[in-house]
mmCIF file of C-alpha atoms in Angstrom:
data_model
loop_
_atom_site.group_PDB
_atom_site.id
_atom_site.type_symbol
_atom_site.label_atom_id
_atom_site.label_comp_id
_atom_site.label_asym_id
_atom_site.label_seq_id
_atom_site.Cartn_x
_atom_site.Cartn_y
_atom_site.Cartn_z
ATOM 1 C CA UNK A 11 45.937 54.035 20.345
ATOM 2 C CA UNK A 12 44.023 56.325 22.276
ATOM 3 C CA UNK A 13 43.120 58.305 19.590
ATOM 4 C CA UNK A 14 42.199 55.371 16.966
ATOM 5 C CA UNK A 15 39.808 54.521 19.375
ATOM 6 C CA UNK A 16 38.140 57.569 19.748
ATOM 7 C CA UNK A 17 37.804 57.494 15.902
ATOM 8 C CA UNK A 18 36.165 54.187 15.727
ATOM 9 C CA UNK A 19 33.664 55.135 17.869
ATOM 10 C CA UNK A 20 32.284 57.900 16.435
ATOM 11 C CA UNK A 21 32.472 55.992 13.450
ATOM 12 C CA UNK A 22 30.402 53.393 14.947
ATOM 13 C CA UNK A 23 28.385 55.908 16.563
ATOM 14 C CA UNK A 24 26.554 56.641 12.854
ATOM 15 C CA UNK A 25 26.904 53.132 11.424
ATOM 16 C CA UNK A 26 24.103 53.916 9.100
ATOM 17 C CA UNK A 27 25.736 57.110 7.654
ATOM 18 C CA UNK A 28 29.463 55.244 7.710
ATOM 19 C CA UNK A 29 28.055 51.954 6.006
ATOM 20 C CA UNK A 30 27.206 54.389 3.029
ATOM 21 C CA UNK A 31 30.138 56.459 2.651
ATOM 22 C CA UNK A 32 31.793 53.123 2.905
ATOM 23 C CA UNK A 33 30.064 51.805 0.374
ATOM 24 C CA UNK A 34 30.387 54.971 -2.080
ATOM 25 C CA UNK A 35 34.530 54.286 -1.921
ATOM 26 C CA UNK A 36 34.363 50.528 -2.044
ATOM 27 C CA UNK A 37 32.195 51.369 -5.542
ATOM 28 C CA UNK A 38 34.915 54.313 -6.271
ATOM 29 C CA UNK A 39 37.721 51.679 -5.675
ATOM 30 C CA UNK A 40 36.218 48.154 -7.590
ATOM 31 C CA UNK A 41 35.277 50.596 -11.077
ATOM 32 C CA UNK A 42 39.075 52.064 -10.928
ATOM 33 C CA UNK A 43 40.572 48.834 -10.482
ATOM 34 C CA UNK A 44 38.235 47.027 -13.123
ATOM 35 C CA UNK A 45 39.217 49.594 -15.377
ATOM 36 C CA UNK A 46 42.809 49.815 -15.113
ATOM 37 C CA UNK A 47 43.209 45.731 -14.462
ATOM 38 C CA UNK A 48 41.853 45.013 -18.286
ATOM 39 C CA UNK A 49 45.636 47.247 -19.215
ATOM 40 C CA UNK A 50 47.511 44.762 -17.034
ATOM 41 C CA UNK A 51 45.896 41.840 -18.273
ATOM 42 C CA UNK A 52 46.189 43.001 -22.051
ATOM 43 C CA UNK A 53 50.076 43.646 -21.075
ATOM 44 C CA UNK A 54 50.347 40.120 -19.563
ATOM 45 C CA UNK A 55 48.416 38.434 -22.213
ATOM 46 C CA UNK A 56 50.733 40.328 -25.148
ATOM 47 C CA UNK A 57 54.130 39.333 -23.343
ATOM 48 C CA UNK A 58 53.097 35.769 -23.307
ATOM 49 C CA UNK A 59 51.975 35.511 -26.644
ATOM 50 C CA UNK A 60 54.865 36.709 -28.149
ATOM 51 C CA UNK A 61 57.080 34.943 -26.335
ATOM 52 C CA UNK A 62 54.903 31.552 -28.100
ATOM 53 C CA UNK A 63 55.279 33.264 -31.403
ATOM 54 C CA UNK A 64 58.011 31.955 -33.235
ATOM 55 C CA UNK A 65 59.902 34.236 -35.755
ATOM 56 C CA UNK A 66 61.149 37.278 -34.193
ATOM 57 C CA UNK A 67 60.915 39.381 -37.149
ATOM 58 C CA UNK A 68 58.219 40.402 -39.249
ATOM 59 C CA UNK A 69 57.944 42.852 -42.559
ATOM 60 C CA UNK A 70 54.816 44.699 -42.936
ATOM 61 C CA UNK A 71 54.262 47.531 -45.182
ATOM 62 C CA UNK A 72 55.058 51.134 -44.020
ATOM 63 C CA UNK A 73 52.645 52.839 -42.156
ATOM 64 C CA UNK A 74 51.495 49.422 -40.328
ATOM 65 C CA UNK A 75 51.473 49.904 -36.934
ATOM 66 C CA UNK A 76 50.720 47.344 -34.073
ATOM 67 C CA UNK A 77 51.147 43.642 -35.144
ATOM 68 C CA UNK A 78 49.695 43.954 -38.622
ATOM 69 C CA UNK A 79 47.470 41.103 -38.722
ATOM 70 C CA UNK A 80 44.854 42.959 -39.739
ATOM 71 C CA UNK A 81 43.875 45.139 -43.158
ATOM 72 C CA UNK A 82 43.795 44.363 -46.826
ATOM 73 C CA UNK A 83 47.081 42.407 -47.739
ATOM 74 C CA UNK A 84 49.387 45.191 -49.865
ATOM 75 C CA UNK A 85 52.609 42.604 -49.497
ATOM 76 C CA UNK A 86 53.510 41.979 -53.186
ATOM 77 C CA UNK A 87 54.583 38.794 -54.754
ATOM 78 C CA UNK A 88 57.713 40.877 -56.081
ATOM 79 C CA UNK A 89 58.368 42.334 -52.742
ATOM 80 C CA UNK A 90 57.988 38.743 -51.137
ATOM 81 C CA UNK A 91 61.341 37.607 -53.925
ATOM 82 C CA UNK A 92 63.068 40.600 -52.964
ATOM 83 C CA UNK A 93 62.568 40.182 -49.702
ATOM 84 C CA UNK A 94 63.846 36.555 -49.888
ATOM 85 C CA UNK A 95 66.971 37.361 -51.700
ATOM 86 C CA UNK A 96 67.518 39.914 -48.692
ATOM 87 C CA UNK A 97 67.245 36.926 -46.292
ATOM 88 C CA UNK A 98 69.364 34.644 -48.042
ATOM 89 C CA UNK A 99 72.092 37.288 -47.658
ATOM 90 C CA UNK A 100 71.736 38.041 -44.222
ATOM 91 C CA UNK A 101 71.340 33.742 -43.757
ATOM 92 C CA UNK A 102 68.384 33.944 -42.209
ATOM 93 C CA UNK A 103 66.443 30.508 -41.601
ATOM 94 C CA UNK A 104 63.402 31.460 -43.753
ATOM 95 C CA UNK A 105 61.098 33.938 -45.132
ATOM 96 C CA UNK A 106 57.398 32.973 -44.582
ATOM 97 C CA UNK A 107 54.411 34.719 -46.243
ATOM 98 C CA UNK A 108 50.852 34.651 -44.227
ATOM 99 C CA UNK A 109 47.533 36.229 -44.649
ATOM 100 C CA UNK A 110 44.831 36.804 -42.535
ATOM 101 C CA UNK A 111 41.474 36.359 -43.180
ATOM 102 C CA UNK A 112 38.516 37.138 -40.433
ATOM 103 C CA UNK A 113 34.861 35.990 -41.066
ATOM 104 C CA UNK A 114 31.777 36.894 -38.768
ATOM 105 C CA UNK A 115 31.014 39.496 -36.375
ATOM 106 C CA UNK A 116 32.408 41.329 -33.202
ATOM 107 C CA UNK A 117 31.333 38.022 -31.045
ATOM 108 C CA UNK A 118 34.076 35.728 -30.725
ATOM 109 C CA UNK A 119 31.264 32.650 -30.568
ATOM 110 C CA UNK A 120 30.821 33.294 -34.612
ATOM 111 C CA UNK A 121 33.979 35.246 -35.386
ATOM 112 C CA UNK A 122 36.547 32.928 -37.476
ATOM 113 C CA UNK A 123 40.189 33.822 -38.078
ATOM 114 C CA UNK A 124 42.139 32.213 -40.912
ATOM 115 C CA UNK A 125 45.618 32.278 -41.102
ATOM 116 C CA UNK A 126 47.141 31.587 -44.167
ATOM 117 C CA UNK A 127 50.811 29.503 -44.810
ATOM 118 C CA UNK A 128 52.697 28.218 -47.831
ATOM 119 C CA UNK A 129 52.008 24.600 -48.677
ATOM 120 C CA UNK A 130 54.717 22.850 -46.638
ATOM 121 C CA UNK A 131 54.667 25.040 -43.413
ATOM 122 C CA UNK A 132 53.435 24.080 -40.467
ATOM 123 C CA UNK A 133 51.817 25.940 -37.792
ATOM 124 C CA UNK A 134 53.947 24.750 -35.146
ATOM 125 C CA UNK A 135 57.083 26.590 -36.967
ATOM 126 C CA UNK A 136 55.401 29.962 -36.109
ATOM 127 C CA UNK A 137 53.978 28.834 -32.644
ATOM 128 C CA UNK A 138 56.174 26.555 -30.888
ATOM 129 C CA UNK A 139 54.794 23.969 -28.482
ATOM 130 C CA UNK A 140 51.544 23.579 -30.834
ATOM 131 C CA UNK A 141 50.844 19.449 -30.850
ATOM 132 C CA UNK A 142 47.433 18.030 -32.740
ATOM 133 C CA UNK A 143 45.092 16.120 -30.850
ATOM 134 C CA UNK A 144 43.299 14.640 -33.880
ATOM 135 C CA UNK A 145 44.417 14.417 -37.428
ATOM 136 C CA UNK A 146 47.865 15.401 -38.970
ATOM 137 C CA UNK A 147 49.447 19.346 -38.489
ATOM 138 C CA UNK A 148 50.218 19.998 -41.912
ATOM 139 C CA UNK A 149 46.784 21.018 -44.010
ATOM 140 C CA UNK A 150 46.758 19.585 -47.809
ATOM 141 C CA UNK A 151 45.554 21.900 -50.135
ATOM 142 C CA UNK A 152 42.198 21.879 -49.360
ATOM 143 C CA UNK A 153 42.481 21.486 -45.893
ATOM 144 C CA UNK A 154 42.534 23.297 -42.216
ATOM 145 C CA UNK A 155 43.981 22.779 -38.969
ATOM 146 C CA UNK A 156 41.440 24.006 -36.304
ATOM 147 C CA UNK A 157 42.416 25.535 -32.608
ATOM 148 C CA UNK A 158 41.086 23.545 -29.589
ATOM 149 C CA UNK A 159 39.194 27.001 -28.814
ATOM 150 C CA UNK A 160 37.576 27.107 -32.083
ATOM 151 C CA UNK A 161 36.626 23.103 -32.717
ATOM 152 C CA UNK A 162 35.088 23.283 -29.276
ATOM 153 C CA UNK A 163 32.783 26.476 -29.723
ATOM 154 C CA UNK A 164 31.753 26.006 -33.194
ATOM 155 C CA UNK A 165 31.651 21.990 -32.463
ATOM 156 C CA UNK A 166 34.099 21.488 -35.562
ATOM 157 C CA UNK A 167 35.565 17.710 -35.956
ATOM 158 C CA UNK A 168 37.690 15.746 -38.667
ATOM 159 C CA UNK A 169 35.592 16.171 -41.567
ATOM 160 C CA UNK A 170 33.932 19.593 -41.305
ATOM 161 C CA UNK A 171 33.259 21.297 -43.816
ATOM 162 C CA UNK A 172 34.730 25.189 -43.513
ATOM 163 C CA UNK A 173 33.241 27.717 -46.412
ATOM 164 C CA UNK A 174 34.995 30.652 -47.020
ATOM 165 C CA UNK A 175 33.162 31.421 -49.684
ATOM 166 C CA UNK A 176 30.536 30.494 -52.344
ATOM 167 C CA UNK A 177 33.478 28.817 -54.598
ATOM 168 C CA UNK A 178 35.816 28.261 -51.753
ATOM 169 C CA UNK A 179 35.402 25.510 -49.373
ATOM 170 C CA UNK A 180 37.964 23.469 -47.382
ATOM 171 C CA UNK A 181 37.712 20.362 -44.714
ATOM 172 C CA UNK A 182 39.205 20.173 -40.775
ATOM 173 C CA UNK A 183 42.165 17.948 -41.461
ATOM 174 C CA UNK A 184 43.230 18.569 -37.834
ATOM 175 C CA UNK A 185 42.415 19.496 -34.159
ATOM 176 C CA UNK A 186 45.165 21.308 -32.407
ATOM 177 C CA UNK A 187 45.546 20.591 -28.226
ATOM 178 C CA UNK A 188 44.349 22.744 -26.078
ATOM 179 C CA UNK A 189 47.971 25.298 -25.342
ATOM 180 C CA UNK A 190 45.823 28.744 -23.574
ATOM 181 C CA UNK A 191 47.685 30.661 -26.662
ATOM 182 C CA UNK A 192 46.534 32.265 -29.375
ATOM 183 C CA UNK A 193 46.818 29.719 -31.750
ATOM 184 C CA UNK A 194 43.978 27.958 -29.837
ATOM 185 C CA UNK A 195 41.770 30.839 -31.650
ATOM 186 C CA UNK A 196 42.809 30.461 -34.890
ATOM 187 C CA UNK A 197 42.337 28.383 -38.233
ATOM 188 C CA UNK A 198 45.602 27.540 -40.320
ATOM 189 C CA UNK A 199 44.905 27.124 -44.428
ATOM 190 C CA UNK A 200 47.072 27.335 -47.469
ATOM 191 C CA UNK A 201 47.185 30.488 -48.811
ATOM 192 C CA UNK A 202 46.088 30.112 -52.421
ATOM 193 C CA UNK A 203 42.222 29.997 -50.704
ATOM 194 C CA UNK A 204 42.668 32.947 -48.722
ATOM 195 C CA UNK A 205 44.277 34.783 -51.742
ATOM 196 C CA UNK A 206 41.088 33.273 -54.163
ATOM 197 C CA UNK A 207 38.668 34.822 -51.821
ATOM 198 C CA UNK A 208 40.151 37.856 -51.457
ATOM 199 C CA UNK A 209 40.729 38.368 -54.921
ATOM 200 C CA UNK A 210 44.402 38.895 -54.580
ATOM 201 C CA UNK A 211 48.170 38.003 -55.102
ATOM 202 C CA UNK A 212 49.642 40.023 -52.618
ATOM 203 C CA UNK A 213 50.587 39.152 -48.772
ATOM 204 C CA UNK A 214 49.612 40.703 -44.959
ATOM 205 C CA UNK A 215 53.155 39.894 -43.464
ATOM 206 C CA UNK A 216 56.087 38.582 -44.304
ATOM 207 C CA UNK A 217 57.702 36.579 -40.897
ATOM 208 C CA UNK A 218 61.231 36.207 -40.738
ATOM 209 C CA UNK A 219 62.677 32.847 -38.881
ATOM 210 C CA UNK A 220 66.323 33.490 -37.589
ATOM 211 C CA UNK A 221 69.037 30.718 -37.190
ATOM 212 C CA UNK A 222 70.737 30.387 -33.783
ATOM 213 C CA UNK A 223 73.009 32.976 -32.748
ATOM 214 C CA UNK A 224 71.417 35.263 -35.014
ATOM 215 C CA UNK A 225 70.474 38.594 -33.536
ATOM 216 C CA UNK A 226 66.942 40.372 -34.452
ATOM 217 C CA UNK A 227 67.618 43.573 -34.299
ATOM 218 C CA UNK A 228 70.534 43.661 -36.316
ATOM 219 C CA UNK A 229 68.971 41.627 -38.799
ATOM 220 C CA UNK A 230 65.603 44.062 -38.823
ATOM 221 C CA UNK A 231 67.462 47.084 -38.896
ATOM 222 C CA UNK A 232 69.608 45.485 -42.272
ATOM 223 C CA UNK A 233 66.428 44.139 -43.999
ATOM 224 C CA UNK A 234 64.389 47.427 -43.936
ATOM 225 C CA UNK A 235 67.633 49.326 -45.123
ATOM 226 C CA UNK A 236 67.306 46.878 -48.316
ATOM 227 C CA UNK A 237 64.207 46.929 -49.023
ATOM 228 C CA UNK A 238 62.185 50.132 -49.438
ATOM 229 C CA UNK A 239 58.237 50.449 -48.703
ATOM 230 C CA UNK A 240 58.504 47.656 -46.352
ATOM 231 C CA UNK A 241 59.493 47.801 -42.580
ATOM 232 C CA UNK A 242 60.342 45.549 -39.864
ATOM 233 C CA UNK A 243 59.188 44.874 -36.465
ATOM 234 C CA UNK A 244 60.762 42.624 -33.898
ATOM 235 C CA UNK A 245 59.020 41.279 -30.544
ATOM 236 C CA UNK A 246 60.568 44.506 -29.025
ATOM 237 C CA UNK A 247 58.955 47.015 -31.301
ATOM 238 C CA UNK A 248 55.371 45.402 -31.118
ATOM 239 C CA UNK A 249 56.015 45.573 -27.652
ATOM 240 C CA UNK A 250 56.907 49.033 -27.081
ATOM 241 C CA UNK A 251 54.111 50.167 -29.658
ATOM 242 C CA UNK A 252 51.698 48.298 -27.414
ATOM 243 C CA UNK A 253 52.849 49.729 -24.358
ATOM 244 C CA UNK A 254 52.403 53.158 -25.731
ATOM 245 C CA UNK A 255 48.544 52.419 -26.937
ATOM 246 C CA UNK A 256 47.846 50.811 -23.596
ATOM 247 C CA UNK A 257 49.534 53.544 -21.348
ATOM 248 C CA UNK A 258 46.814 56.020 -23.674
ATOM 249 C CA UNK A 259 44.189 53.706 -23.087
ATOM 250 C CA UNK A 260 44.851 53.477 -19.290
ATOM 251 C CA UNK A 261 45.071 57.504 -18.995
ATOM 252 C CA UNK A 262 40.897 57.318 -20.910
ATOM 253 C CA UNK A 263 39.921 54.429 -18.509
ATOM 254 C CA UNK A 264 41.413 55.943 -15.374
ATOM 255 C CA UNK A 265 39.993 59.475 -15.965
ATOM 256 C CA UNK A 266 36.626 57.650 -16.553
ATOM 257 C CA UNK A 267 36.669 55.963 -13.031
ATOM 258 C CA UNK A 268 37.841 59.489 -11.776
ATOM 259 C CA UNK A 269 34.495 60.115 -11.994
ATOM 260 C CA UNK A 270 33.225 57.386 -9.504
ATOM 261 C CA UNK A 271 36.338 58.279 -7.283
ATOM 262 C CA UNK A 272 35.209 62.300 -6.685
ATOM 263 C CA UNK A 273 31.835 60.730 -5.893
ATOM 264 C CA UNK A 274 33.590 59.053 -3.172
ATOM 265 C CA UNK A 275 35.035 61.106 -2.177
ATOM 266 C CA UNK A 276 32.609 63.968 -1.302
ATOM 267 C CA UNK A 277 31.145 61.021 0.259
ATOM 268 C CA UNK A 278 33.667 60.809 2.602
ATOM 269 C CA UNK A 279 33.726 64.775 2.968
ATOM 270 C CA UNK A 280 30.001 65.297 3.579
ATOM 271 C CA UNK A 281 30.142 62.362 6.478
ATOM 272 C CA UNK A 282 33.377 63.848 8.348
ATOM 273 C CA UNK A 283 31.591 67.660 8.008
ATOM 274 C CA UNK A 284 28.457 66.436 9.586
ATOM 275 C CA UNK A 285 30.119 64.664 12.086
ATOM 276 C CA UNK A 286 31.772 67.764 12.913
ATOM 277 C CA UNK A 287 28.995 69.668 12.580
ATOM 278 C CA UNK A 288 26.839 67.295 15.019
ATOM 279 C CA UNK A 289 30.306 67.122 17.540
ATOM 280 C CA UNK A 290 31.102 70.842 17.815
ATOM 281 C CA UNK A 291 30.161 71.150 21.737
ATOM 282 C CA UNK A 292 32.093 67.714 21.973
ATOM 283 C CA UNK A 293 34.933 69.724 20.341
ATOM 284 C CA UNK A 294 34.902 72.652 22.940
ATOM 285 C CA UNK A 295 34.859 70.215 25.938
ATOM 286 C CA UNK A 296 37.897 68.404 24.507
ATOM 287 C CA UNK A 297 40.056 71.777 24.134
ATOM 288 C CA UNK A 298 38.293 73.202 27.537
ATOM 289 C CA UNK A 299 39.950 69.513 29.160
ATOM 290 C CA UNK A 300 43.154 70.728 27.278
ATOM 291 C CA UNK A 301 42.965 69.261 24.298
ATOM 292 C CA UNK A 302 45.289 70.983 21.498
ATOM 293 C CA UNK A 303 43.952 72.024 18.255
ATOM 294 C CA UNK A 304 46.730 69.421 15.899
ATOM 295 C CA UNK A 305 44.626 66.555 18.497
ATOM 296 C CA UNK A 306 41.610 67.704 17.090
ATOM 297 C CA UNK A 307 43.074 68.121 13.253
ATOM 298 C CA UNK A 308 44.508 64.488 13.663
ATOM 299 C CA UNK A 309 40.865 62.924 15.203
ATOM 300 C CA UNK A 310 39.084 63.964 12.313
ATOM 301 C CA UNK A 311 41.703 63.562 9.826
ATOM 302 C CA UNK A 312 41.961 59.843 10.981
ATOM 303 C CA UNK A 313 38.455 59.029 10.701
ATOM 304 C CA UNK A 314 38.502 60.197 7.198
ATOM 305 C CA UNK A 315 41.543 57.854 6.730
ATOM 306 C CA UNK A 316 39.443 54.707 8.196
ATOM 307 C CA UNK A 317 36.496 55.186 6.206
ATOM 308 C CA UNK A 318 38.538 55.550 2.316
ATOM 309 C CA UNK A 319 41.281 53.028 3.229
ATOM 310 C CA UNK A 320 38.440 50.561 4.383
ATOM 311 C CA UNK A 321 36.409 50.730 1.351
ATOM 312 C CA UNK A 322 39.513 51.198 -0.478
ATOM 313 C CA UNK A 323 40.747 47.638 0.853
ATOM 314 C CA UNK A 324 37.064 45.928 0.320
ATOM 315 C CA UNK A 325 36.881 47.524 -3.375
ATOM 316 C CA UNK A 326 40.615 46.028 -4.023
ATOM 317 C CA UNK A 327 39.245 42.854 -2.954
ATOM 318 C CA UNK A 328 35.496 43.095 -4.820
ATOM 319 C CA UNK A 329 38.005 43.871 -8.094
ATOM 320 C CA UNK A 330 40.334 41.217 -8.028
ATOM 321 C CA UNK A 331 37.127 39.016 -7.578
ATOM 322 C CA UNK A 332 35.299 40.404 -10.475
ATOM 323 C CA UNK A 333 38.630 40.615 -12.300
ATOM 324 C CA UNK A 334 39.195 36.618 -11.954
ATOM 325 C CA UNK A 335 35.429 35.726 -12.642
ATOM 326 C CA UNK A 336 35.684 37.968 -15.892
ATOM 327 C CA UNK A 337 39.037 35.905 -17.081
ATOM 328 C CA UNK A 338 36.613 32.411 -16.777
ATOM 329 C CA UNK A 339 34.601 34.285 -19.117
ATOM 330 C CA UNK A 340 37.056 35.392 -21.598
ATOM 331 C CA UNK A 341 39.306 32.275 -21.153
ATOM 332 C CA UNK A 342 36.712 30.488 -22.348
ATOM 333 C CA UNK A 343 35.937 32.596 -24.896
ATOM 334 C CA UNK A 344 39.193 33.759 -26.990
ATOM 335 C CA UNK A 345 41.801 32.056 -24.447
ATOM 336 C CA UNK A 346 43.218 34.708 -23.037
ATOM 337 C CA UNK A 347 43.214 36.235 -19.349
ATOM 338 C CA UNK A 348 42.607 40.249 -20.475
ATOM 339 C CA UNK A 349 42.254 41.520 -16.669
ATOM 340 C CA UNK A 350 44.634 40.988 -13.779
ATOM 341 C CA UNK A 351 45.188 43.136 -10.895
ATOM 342 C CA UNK A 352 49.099 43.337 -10.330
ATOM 343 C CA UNK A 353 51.119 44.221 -6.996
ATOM 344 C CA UNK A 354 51.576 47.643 -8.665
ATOM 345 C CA UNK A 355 47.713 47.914 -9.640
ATOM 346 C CA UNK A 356 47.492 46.890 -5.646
ATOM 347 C CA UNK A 357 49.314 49.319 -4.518
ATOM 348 C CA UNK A 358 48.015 52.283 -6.881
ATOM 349 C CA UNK A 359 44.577 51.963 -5.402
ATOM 350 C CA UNK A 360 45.006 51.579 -2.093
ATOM 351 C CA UNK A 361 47.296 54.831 -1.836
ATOM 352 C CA UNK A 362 44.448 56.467 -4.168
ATOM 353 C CA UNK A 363 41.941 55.762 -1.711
ATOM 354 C CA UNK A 364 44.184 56.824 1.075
ATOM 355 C CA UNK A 365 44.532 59.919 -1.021
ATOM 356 C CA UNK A 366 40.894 60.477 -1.170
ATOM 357 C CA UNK A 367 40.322 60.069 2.414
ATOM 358 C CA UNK A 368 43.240 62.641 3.015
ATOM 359 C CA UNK A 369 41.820 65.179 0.537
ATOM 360 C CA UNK A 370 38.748 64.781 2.018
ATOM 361 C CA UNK A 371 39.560 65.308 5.857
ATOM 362 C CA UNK A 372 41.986 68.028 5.367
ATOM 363 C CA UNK A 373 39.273 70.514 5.045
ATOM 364 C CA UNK A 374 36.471 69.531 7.780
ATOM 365 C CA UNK A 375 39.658 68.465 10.336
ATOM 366 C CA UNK A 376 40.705 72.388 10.126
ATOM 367 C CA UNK A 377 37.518 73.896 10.497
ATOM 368 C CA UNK A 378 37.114 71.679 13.986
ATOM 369 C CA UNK A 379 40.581 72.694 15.051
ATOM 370 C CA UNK A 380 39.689 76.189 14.244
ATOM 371 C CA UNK A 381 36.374 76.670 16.072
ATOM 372 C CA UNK A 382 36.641 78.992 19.028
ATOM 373 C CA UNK A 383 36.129 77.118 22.573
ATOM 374 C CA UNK A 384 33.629 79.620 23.929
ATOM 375 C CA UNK A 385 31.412 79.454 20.654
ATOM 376 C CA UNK A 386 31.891 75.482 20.825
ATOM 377 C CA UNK A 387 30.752 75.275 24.132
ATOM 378 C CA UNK A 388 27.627 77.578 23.472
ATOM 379 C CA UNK A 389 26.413 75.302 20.972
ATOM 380 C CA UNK A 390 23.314 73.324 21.705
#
């Protein structure tokens, strides 16, 4: 205790010079965890829509990577019959054709996605739990059913007119309830529109709906031995290929905040070597009174320690503040939470930032252990 203490007083002996190293690691601490909190949140927000998404299978072409909702459609009509007569083998539940179709720009507030289905298929058989708030489920031929998230930004009601193109045009024939899922953001149409306005026959996926008891794997793994050019992808695959892209993507975003954390971190260097510098007669006394040098080491090792776990604490807290005020934002927006800081996300920053304070004490703590007690004392 006796030497905590000591540390907090010289500490508070420069507050000016401590409040800004302080601040230089609390900054350090709130980019890192920003950063690596939008790779949790994309995890989270992945699990959880998957685990809405109804079939557990879907055929894309080879090459696809990722969930393969997006692209030109290269699904054939004749690989969609072969593909059925596969199923009806293996006695699967059903075979389901969709397209996707995205109109507007990068801002979600004017982007609009269209999901195609075969007359007769309801969204709720893809995303279970889906109810409608107004209107029926099931869109006629020239009809949609809107997301809550979409009818509410673009102020869409019963009756709205939706134009996909010049000779393409189709009416809101329902308003899906609010769920927080994916499904809030999208726009479910027949396909034949969605195939007019592309220009084409052909398909983006193919989802495969299992009976009970039915296991996905083996039914993947039989499917793509059938049926050549086309592959499958279960829940787990989309899964593990998203872990991969988002452990990449957290390896980019964590060496960019590396930057902010070395700035901290000779922050917390340059403080504890001026305070040495300023303390060396203080120093001399101490190991004249009988001080030993690993007292000394420890003194200033410890004040590094205060100052980067500190800010590192403050900065965890600043983050998961800015974190949860960023999900309002994008809840609102697309209906997803896409940053969240997680136990483990906790715990990697606050031993980084004890890290940095370590790193940056070792070398200032030995030079003060190291100084010679006649050269100490002769200071001025």
């Amino acid at each position: 205790m006796e030497i905590l203490s000591m540390a907090l007083r010289n500490l508070l002996a420069r507050p000016v010079r401590s409040l800004l190293t302080l601040l230089g690691v609390l900054i350090a601490t709130t980019s890192m965890v920003l950063f690596l909190s939008f790779g949790e949140g994309l995890r989270r927000s992945l699990a959880q829509e998957l685990a809405r998404v109804g079939p557990a299978i879907q055929l894309v072409p080879e090459g696809m990577e990722g969930l393969g909702f997006s692209g030109y459609p290269e699904i054939t009509p004749e690989e969609y019959r072969r593909a059925v007569a596969a199923g009806k083998e293996l006695g699967v539940r059903s075979i389901i054709p969709t397209l996707f179709l995205v109109r507007g720009g990068f801002d979600p507030q004017t982007s609009f996605f269209f999901q195609g289905l075969p007359q007769g298929v309801a969204p709720d058989l893809l995303y279970p739990g889906v109810r409608v708030q107004e209107g029926g489920l099931l869109p006629s031929a020239k009809g949609a059913v809107v997301g809550a998230k979409v009818a509410k930004r673009s102020q869409l009601s019963l009756g709205s007119p939706l134009r996909l193109s010049p000779r393409v045009e189709l009416r809101v024939e329902g308003i899906l309830e609010e769920g927080g899922g994916l499904a809030d953001n999208l726009i479910f149409v027949p396909l034949k529109p969605l195939q007019e306005v592309l220009g084409t026959q052909n398909y983006t996926a193919l989802l495969v709906a299992l009976n009970p008891g039915q296991k996905a794997e083996e039914v993947a793994r039989a499917l793509e031995a059938s049926l050549p050019g086309l592959k499958t992808q279960t829940t787990g695959d989309v899964m593990r290929f998203a872990e991969r892209a988002l452990r990449i993507s957290d390896l980019v975003r964590f060496g960019i905040s590396l930057v902010a954390l070395a700035v901290g971190g000779l922050l917390v260097a340059n403080t504890v070597m001026m305070s040495v510098y300023e303390r060396t007669r203080e120093f001399g006394v101490m190991r004249a009174l009988g001080a030993k040098r690993g007292f000394i080491f420890r003194l200033v090792v410890l004040e590094a320690l205060l100052l980067s776990s500190l800010g590192g604490l403050l900065g965890l807290l600043l983050g998961s503040a800015v974190s949860q005020a960023i999900n309002l934002y994008t809840l609102e927006q697309v209906g997803l939470a896409l940053s969240a800081v997680t136990p483990r996300l906790s715990l990697f920053a606050l031993l980084v930032a004890l890290g940095l304070g370590l790193s940056a004490g070792i070398l200032p703590a030995y030079h003060a252990s190291r100084i010679p007690v006649v050269e100490a004392l002769g200071r001025v």
